[in-house]
CSV table of C-alpha atoms in Angstrom, one decimal:
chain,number,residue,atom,x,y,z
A,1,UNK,CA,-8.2,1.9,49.8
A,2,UNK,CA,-10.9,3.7,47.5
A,3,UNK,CA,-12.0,2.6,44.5
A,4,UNK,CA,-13.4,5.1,41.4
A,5,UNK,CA,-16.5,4.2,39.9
A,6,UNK,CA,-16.7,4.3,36.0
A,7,UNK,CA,-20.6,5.1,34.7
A,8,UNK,CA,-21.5,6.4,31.2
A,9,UNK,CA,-17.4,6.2,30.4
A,10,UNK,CA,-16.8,8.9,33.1
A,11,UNK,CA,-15.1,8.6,36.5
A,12,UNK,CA,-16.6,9.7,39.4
A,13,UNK,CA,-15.8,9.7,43.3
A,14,UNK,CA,-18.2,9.5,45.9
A,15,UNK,CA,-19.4,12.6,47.7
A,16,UNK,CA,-17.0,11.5,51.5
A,17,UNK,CA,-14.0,10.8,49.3
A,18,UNK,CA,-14.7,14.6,47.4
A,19,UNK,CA,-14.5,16.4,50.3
A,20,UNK,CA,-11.6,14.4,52.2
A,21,UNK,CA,-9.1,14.9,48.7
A,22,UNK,CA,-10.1,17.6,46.9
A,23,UNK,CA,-7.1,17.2,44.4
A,24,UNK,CA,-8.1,13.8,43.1
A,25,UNK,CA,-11.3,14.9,42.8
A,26,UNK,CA,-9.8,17.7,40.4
A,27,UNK,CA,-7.4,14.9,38.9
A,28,UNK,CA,-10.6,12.9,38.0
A,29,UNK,CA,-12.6,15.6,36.8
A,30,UNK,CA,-9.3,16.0,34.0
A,31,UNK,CA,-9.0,12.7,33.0
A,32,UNK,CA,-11.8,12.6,32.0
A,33,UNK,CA,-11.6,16.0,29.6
A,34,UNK,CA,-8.2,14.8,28.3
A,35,UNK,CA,-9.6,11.4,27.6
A,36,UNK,CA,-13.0,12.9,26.1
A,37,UNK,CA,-13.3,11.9,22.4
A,38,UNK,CA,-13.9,15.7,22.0
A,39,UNK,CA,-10.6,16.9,23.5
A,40,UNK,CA,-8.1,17.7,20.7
A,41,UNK,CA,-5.2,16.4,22.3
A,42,UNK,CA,-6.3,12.5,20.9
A,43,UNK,CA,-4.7,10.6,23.6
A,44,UNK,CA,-6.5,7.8,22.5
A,45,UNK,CA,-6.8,6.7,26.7
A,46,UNK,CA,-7.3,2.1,26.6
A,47,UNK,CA,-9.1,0.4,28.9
A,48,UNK,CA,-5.5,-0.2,30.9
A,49,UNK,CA,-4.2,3.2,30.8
A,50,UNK,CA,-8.1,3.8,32.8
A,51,UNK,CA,-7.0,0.9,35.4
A,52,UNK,CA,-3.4,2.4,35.8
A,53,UNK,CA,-4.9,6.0,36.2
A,54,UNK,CA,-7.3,4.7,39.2
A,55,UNK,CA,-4.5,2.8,40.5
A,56,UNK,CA,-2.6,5.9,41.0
A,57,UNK,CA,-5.7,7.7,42.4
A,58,UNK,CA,-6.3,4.9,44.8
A,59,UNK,CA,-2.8,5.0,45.8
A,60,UNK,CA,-2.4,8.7,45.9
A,61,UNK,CA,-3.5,9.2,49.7
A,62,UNK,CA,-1.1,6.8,51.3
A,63,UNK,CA,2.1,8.3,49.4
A,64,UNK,CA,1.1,11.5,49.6
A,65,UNK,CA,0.9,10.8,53.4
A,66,UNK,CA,4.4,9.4,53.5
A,67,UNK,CA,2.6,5.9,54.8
A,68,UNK,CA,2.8,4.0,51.4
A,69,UNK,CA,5.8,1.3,50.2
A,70,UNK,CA,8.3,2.5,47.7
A,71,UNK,CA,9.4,0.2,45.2
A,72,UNK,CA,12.5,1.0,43.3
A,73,UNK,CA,13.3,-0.6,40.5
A,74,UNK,CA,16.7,1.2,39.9
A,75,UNK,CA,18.1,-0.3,36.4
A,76,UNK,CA,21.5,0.6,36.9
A,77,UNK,CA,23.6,2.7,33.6
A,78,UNK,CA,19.4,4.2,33.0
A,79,UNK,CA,19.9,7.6,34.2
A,80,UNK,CA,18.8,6.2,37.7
A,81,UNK,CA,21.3,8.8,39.4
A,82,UNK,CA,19.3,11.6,38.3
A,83,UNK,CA,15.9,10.4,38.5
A,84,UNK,CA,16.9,8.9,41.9
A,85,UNK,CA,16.6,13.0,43.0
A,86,UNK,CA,13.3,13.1,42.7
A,87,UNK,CA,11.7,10.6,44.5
A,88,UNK,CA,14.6,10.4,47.3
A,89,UNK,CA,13.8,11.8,50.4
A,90,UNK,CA,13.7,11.0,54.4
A,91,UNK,CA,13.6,7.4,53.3
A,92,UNK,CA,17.2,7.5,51.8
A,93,UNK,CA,17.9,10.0,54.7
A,94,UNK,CA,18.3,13.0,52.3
A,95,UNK,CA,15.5,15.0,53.8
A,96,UNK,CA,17.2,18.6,52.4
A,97,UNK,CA,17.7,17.2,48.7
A,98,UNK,CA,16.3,20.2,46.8
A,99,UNK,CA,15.1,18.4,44.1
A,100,UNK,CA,12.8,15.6,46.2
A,101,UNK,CA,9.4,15.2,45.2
A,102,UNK,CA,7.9,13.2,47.8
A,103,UNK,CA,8.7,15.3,50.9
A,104,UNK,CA,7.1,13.1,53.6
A,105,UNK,CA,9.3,10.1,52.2
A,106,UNK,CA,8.0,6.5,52.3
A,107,UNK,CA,6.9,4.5,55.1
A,108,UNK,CA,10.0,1.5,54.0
A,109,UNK,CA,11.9,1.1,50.7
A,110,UNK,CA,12.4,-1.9,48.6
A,111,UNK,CA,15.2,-1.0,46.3
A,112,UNK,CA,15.7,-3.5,43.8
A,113,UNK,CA,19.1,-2.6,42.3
A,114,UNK,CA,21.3,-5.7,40.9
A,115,UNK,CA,18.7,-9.0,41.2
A,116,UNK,CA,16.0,-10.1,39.6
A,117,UNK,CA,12.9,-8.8,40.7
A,118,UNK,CA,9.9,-10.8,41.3
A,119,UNK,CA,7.0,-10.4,38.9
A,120,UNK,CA,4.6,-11.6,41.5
A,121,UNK,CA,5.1,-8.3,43.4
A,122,UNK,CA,2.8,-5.9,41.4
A,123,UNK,CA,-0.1,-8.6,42.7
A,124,UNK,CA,0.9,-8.8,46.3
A,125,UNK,CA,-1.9,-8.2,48.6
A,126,UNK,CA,-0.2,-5.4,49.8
A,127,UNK,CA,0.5,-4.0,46.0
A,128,UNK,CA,-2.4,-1.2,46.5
A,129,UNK,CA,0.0,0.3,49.6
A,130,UNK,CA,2.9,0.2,47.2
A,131,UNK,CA,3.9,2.9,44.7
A,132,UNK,CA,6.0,0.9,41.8
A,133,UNK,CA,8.7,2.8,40.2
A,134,UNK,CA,11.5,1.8,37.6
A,135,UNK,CA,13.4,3.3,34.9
A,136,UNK,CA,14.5,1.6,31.2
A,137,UNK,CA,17.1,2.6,28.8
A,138,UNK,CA,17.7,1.1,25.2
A,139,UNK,CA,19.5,-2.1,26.1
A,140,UNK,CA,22.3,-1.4,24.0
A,141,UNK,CA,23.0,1.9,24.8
A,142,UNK,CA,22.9,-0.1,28.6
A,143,UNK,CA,25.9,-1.9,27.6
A,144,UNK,CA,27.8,0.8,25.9
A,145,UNK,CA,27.8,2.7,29.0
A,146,UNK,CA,28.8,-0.6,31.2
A,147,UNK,CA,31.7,-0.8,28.1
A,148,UNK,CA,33.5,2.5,29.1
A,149,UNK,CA,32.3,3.1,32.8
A,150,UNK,CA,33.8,-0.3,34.3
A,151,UNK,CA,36.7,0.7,31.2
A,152,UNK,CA,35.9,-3.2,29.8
A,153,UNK,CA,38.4,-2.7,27.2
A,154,UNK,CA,41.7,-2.3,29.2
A,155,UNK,CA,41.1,-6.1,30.7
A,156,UNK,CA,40.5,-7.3,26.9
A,157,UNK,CA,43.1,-8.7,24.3
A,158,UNK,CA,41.7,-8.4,21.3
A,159,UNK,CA,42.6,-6.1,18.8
A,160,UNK,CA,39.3,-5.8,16.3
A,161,UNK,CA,36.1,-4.1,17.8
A,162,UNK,CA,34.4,-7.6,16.9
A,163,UNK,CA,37.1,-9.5,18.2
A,164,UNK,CA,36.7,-7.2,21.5
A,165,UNK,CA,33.1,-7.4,21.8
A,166,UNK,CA,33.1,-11.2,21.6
A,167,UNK,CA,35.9,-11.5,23.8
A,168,UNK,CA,33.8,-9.4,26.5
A,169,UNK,CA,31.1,-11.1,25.8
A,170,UNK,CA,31.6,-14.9,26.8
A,171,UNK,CA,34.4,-13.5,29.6
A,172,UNK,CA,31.1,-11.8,31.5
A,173,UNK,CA,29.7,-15.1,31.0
A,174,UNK,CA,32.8,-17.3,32.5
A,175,UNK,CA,32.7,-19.2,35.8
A,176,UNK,CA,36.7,-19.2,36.1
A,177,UNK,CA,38.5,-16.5,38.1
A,178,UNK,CA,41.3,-15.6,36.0
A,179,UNK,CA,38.5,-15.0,33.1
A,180,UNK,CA,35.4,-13.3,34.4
A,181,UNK,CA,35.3,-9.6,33.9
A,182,UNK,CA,32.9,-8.9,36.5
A,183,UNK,CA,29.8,-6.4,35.5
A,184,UNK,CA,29.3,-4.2,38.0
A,185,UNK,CA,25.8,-2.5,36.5
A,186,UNK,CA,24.7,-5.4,35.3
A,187,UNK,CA,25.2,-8.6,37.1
A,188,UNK,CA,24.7,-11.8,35.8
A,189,UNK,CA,25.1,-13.0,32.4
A,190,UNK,CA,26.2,-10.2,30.0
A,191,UNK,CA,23.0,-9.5,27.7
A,192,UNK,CA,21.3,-12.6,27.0
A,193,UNK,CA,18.0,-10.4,27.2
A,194,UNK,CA,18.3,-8.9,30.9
A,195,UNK,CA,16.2,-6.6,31.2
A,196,UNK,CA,13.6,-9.3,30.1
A,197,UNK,CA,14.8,-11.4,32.8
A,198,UNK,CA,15.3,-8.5,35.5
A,199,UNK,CA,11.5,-7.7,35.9
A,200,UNK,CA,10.8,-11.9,36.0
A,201,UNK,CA,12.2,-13.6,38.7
A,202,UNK,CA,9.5,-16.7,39.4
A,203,UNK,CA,10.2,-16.7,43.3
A,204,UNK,CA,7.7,-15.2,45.6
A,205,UNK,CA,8.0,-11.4,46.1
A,206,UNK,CA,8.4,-12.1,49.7
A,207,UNK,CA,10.0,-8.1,50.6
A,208,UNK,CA,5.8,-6.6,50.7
A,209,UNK,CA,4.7,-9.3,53.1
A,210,UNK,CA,4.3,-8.6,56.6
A,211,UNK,CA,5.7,-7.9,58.8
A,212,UNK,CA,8.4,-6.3,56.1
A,213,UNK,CA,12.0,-7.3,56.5
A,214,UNK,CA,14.6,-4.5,57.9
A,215,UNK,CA,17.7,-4.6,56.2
A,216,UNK,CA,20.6,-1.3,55.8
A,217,UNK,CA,18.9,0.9,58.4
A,218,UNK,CA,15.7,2.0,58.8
A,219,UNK,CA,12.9,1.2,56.9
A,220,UNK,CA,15.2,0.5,53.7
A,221,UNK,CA,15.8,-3.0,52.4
A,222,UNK,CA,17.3,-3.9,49.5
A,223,UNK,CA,15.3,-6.6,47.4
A,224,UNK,CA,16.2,-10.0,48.7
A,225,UNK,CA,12.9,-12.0,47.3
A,226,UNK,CA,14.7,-15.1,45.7
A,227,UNK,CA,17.9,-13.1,45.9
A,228,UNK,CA,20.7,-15.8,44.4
A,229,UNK,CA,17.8,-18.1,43.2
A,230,UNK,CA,17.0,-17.1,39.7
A,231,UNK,CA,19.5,-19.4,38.2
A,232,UNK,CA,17.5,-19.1,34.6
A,233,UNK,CA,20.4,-18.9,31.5
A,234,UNK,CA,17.9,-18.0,29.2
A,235,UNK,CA,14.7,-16.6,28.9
A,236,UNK,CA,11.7,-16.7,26.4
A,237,UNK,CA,9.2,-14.9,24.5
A,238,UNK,CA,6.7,-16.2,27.5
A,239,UNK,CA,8.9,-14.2,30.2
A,240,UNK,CA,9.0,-11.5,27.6
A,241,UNK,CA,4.8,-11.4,27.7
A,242,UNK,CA,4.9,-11.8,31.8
A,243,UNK,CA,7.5,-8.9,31.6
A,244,UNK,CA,5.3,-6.0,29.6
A,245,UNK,CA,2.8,-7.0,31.9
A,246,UNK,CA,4.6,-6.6,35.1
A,247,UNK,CA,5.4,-3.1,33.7
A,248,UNK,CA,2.2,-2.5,32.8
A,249,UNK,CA,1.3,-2.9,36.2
A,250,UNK,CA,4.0,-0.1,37.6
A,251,UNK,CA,2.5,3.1,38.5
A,252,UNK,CA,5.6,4.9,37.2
A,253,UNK,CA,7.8,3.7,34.1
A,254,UNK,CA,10.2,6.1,33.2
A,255,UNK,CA,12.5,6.3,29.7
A,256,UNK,CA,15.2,8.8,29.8
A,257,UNK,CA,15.5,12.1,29.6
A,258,UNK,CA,13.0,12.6,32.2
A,259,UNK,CA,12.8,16.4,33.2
A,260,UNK,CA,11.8,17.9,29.7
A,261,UNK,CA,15.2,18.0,28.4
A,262,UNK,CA,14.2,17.9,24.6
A,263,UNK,CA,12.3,21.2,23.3
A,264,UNK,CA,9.0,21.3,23.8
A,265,UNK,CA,8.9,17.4,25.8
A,266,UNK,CA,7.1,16.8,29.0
A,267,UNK,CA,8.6,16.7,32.0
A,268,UNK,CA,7.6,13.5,34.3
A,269,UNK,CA,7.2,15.5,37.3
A,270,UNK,CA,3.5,15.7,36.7
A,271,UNK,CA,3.4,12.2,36.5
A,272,UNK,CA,4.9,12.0,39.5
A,273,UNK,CA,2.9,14.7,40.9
A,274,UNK,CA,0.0,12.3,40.0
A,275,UNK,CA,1.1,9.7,42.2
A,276,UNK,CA,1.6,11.7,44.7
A,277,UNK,CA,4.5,14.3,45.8
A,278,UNK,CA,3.6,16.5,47.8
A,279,UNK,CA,5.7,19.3,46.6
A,280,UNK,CA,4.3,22.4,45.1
A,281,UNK,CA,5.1,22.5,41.7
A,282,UNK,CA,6.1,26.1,41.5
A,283,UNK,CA,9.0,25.1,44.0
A,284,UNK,CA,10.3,21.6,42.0
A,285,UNK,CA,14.1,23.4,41.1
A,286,UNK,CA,15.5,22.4,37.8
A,287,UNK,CA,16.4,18.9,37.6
A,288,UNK,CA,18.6,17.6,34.7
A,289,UNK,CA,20.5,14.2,33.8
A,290,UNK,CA,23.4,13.1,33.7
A,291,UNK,CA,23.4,12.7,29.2
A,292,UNK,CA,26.3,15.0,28.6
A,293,UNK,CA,28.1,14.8,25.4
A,294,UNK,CA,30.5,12.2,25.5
A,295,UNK,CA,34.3,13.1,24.2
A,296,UNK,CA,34.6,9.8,22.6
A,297,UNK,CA,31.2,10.0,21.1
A,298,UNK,CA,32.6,8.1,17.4
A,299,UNK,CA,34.0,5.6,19.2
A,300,UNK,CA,30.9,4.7,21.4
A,301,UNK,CA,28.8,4.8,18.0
A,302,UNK,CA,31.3,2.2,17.0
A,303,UNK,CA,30.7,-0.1,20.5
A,304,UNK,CA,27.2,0.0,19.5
A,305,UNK,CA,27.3,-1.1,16.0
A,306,UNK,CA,29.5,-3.8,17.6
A,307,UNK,CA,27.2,-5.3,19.8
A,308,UNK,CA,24.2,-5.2,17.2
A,309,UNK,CA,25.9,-6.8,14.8
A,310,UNK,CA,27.5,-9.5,17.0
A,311,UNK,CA,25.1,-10.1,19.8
A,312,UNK,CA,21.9,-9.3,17.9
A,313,UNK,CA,20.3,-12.0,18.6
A,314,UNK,CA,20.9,-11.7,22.6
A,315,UNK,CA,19.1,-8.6,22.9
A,316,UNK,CA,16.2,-8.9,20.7
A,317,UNK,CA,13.5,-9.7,23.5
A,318,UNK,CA,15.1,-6.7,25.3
A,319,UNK,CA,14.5,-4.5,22.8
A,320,UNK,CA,11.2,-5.4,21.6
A,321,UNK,CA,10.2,-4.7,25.6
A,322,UNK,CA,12.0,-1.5,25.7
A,323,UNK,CA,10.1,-0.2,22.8
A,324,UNK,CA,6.8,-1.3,24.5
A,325,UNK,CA,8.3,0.6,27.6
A,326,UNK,CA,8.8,3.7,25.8
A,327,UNK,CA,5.6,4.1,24.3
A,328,UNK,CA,4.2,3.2,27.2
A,329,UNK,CA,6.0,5.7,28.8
A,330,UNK,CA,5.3,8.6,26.5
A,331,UNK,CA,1.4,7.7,26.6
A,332,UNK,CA,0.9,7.8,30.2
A,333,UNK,CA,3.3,10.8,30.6
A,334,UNK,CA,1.1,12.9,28.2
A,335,UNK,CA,-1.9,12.0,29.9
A,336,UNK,CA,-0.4,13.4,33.1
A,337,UNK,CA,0.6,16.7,31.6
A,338,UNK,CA,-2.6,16.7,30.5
A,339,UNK,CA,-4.6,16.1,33.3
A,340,UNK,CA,-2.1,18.2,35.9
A,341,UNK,CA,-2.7,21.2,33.2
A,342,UNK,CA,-6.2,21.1,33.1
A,343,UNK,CA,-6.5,20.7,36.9
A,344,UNK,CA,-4.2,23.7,37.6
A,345,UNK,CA,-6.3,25.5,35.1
A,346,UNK,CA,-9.4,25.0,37.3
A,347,UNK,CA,-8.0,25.8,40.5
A,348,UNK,CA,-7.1,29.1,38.9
């Protein structure tokens, strides 16, 4: 585990670690033009986008190596699918997916997928062996997907769009058989901030001690830390602070689209190429997600304005940490187009 050394508000690598990893050594040589005051790009780099960028230069060896942890934080109905492709290889035993980034694969996979994930993880004391990964979406737009994927509104008998969103709404929060309408992408109680509560789970992150459990094959485990434990109804603007910070501390948060899908938008795959895939980047096919325009387009926009105006105030931490996601997100991603750019442009 190697540490960079700032002096005079410039990184630098000592002369073994140079010569062993060339490429970080080019990495660090462009963070620190593209976080120069003088570089037109104004990225504006803060002290914690400097301590995520050696974090991921630290880290860089190990997954590159195929030796490091993966953790997945897949939020389901987030475009997870198609990101999935590119950092799924021999460790989800599709070793000739065209579109996997990290060709060597992980040494074992934590996949957290349904539960609550515990916010202690991103401080275990094997965390710097670990590459953190997870994907957001607007939390609305979460739950108009969940509304017509798991087809909510053929098990409700309601007649109004308010009446309908209500109705779906305490039924995904009932304890009685006859009445629950189970959500398969989002389990647990139906908003009530989730995605605030998803990344804090209190209980002891106990999947990156070791010796690491073994669970659906080998190597792979989904995330059991506190699994059934987190029995929390509710959750505050406290959980909401721990939860920007636990995403602060992931080496990869990505908002949908991913792959450059807008004009003139950068791709995450040089973010990703920062953390470590192996891949050439000439040879990283076309990857696109799953956002097609939907047929019933009015009537989703409707959903929507359903669930803000009835359920508001059951989102609004969610929302407030989405939007410090995304522009998380869309700092740190610019930074690593930057920096891959410039270091391509001096190995040419």
């Amino acid at each position: 585990y190697y540490l960079l050394c700032k002096r005079n508000d410039v990184y630098s690598l000592s002369t073994e670690f140079e010569q062993k990893f060339p490429i970080i050594t080019a990495y660090v040589d462009a963070y620190n033009k593209c976080c120069s005051q003088s570089n037109n790009n104004h990225l504006n780099c803060t002290s914690r986008d400097n301590k995520w960028f050696t974090r991921l230069m630290n880290k860089h060896p190990i997954v590159s190596s195929g030796q490091a942890t993966l953790y997945w934080a897949h939020m389901r109905k987030a475009g997870g699918t198609s990101f999935a492709r590119a950092i799924e290889s021999k460790t989800f035993q599709h070793t000739n997916e065209s579109n996997a980034l990290f060709t060597k694969g992980f040494g074992h996979t934590i996949k957290v997928h349904l539960q609550a994930g515990s916010r202690d993880c991103v401080d275990h004391t094997y965390a710097n062996e670990t590459l953190f990964v997870t994907i957001l979406r607007n939390p609305v737009d979460r739950y108009v997907s969940e509304y017509f994927y798991s087809k909510v509104e053929k098990k409700l008998g309601s007649n109004t769009m308010r009446g309908r969103t209500l109705e779906w709404y305490e039924r995904s929060k009932s304890r009685s058989r006859g009445e629950f309408i189970k959500m398969n992408k989002a389990r647990g109680d139906f908003i009530e901030n989730w995605q605030t509560r998803w990344y804090t789970n209190p209980y002891h992150c106990e999947d990156l001690d070791r010796p690491m459990r073994m669970h659906h094959g080998k190597n792979y485990s989904y995330w059991r830390s506190g699994h059934g434990k987190d029995e929390r109804m509710f959750v505050s603007r406290r959980d909401l602070l721990h939860a920007k910070i636990v995403l602060d501390k992931f080496d990869v948060v990505a908002i949908a689209p991913f792959f450059g899908e807008e004009a003139g938008e950068c791709s995450i795959v040089p973010w990703l190429r920062l953390a470590g895939s192996n891949k050439p980047i000439a040879e990283v096919n076309e990857v696109r997600n799953n956002y097609a325009i939907k047929v019933e387009e009015r009537k989703r926009e409707k959903v929507k304005q359903a669930i803000w105006d009835n359920l508001g105030e059951h989102v609004k931490l969610d929302v407030e940490l989405f939007e410090f996601a995304h522009e998380l997100s869309n700092r740190r991603r610019a930074i690593s187009c930057c920096v891959n750019e410039h270091a391509m442009a001096n190995e040419s």
